[in-house]
PDB file of C-alpha atoms in Angstrom:
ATOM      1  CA  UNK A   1       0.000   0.000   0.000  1.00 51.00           C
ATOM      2  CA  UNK A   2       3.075   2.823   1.074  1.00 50.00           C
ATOM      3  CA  UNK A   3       6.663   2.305   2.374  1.00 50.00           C
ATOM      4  CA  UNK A   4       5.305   3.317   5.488  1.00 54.00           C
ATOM      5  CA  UNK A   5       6.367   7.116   4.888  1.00 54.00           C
ATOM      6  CA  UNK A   6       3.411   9.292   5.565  1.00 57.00           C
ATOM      7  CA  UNK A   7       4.189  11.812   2.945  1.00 65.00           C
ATOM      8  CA  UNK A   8       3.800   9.228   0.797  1.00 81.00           C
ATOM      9  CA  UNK A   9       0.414   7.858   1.317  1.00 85.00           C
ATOM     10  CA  UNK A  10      -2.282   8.462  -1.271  1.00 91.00           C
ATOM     11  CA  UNK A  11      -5.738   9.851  -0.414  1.00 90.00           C
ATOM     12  CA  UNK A  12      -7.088   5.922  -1.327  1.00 92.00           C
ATOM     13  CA  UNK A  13      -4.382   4.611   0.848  1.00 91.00           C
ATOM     14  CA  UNK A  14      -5.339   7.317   3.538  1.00 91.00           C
ATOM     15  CA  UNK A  15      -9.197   6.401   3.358  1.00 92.00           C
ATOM     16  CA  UNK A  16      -8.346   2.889   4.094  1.00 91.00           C
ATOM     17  CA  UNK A  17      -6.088   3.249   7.055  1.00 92.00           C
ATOM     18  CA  UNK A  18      -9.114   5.766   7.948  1.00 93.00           C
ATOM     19  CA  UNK A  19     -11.425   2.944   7.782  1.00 92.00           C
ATOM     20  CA  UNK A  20      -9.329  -0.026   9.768  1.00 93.00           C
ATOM     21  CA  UNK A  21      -8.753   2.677  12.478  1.00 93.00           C
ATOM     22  CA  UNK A  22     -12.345   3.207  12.898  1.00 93.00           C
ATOM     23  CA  UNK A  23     -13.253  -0.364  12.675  1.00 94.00           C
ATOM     24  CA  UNK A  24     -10.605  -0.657  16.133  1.00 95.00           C
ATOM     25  CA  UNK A  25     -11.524   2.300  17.277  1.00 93.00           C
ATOM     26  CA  UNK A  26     -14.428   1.035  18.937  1.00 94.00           C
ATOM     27  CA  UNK A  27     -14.546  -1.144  22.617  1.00 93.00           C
ATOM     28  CA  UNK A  28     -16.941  -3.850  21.443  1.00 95.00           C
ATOM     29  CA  UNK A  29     -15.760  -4.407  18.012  1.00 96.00           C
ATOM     30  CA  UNK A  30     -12.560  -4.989  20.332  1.00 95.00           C
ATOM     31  CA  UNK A  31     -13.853  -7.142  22.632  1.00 95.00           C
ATOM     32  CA  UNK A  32     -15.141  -9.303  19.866  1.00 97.00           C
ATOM     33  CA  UNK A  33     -12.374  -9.603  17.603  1.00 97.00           C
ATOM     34  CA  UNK A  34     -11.067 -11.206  21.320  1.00 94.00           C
ATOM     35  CA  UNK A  35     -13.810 -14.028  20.911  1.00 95.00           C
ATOM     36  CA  UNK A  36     -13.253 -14.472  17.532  1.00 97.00           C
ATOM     37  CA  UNK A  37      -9.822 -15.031  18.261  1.00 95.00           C
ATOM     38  CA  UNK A  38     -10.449 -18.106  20.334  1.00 95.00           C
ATOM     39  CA  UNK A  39     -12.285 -19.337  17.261  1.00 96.00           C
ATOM     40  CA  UNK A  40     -15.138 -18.929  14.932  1.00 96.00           C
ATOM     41  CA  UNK A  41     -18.856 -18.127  16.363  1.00 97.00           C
ATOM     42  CA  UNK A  42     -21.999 -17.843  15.055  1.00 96.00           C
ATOM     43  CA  UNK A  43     -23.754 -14.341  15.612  1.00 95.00           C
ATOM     44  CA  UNK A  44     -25.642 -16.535  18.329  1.00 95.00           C
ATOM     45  CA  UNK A  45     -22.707 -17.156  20.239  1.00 95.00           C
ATOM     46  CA  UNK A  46     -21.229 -13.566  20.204  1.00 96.00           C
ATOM     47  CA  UNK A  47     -24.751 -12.342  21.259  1.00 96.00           C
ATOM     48  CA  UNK A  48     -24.259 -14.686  24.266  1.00 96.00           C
ATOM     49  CA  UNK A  49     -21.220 -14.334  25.388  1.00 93.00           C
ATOM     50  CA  UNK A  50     -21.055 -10.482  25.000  1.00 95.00           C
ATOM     51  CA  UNK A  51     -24.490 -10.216  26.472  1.00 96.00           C
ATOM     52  CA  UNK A  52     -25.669  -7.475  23.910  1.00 96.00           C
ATOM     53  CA  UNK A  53     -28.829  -7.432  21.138  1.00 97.00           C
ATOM     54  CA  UNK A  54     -28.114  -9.399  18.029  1.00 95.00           C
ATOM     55  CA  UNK A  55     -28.775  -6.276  15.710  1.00 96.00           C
ATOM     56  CA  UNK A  56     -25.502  -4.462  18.021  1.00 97.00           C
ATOM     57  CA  UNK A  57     -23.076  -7.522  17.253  1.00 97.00           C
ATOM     58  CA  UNK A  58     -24.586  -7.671  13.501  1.00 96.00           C
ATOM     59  CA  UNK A  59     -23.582  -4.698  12.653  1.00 97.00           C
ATOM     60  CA  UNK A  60     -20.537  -4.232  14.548  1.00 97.00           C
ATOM     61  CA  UNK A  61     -19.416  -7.593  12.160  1.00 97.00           C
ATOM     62  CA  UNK A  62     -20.708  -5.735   9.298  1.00 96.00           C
ATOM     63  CA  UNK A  63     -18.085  -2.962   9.891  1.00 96.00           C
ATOM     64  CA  UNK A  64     -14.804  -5.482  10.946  1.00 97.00           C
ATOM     65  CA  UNK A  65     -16.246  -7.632   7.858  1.00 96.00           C
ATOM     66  CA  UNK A  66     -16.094  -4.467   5.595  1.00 94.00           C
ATOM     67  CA  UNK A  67     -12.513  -3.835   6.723  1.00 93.00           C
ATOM     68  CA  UNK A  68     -11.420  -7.347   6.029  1.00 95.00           C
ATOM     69  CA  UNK A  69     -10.789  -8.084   9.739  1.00 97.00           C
ATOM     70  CA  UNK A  70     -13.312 -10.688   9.837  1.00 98.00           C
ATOM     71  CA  UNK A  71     -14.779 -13.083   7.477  1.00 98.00           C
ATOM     72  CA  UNK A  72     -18.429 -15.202   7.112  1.00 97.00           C
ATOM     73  CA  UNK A  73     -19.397 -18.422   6.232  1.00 96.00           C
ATOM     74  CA  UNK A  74     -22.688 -19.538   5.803  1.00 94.00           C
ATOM     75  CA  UNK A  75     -23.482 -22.985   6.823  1.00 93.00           C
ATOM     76  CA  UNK A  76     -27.299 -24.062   6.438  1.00 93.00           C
ATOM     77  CA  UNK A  77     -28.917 -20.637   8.076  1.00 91.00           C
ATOM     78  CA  UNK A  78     -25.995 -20.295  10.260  1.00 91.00           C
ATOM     79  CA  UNK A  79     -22.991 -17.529   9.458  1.00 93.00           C
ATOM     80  CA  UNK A  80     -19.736 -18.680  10.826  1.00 97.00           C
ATOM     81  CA  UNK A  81     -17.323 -15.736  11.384  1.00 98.00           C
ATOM     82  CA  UNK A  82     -13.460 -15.720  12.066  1.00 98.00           C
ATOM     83  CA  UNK A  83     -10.710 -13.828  12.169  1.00 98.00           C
ATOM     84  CA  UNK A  84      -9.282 -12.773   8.545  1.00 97.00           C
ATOM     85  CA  UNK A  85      -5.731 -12.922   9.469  1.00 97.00           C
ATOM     86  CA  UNK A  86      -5.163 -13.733  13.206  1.00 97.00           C
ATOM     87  CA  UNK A  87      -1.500 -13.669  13.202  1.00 96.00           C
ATOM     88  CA  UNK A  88      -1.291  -9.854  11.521  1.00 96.00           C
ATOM     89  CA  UNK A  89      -4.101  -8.408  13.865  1.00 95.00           C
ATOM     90  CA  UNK A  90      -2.519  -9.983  16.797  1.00 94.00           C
ATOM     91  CA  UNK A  91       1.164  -8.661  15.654  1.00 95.00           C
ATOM     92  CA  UNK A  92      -1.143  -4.970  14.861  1.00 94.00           C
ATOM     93  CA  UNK A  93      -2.610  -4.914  18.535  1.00 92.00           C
ATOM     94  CA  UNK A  94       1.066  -5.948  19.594  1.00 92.00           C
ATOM     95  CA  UNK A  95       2.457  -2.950  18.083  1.00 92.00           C
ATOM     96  CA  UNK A  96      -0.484  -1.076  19.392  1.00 89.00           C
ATOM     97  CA  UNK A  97       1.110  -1.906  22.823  1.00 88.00           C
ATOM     98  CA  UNK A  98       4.143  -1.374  22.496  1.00 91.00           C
ATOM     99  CA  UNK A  99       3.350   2.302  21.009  1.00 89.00           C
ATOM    100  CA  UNK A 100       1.491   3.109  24.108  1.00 87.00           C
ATOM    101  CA  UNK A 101       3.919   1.868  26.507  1.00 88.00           C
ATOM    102  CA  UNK A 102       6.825   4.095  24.982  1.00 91.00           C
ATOM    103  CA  UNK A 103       4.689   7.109  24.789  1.00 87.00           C
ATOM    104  CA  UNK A 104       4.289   7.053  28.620  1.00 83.00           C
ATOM    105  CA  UNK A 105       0.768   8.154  28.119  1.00 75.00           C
ATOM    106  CA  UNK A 106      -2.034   7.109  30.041  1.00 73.00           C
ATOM    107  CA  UNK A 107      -4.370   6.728  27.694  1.00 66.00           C
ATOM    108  CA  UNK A 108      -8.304   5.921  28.410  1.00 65.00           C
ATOM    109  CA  UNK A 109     -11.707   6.125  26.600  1.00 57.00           C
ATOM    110  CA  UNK A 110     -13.162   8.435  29.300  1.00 60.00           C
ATOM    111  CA  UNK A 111     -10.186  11.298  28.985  1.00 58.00           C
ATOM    112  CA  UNK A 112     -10.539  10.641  24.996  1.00 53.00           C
ATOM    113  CA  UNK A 113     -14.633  11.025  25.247  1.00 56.00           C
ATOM    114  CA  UNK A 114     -14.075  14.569  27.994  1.00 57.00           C
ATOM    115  CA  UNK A 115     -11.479  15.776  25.577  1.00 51.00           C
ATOM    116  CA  UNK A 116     -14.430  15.394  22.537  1.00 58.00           C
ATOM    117  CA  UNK A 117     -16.804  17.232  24.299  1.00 58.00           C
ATOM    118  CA  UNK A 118     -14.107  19.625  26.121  1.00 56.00           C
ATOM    119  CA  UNK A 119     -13.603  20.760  22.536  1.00 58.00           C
ATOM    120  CA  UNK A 120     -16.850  20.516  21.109  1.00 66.00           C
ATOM    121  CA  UNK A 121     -17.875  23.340  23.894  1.00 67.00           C
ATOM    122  CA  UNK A 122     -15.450  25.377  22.938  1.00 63.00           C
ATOM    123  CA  UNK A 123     -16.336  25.756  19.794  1.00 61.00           C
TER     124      UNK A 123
END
């Protein structure tokens, strides 16, 4: 896609890191790329283990599914998802780490949320 220089990404190449960021970007679609990563599950089983409404985990799969995190199979009137490429997301949440831990930054939703709105008023 880019030699990993910045300055050298296209605006197509931009829109698409754009759109796997968002896909991570959000706490449940985290917490079940972590299920899926034990295996593949049914919409069923997501919906029970995560304890949330079917249409929630539906179209939080949509998204991960549109960024080629996860795939489906159907099987009879069952959809199987998995992980698209375990081994890269793992080695991308790795480095996701890692980045945090050097920055020294204590990073959390809730100052990331106040800081939205903190700005939002200001404006």
């Amino acid at each position: 896609m880019n030699d990993g220089v910045a300055g050298t990404m296209t605006s197509e190449t931009r829109g698409a890191f754009a759109a796997l960021f968002h896909a991570l970007a959000e706490p449940t679609r985290l917490a079940l790329l972590e299920h899926l990563a034990s295996g593949k599950h049914r919409v069923r089983d997501l919906v029970d283990h995560m304890h949330l409404a079917q249409s929630t985990v539906s179209k939080h799969l949509a998204c991960l599914r549109d960024c080629g995190l996860v795939t489906v199979r159907a099987e009879g009137r069952a959809s199987w998802f998995s992980l698209a490429d375990p081994e890269r997301l793992a080695a991308l949440l790795g480095t996701a780490d890692e980045l945090l831990t050097a920055s020294g930054a204590t990073v959390s939703l809730r100052d990331h949320e106040d800081h939205d709105r903190l700005a939002a008023e200001e404006l």
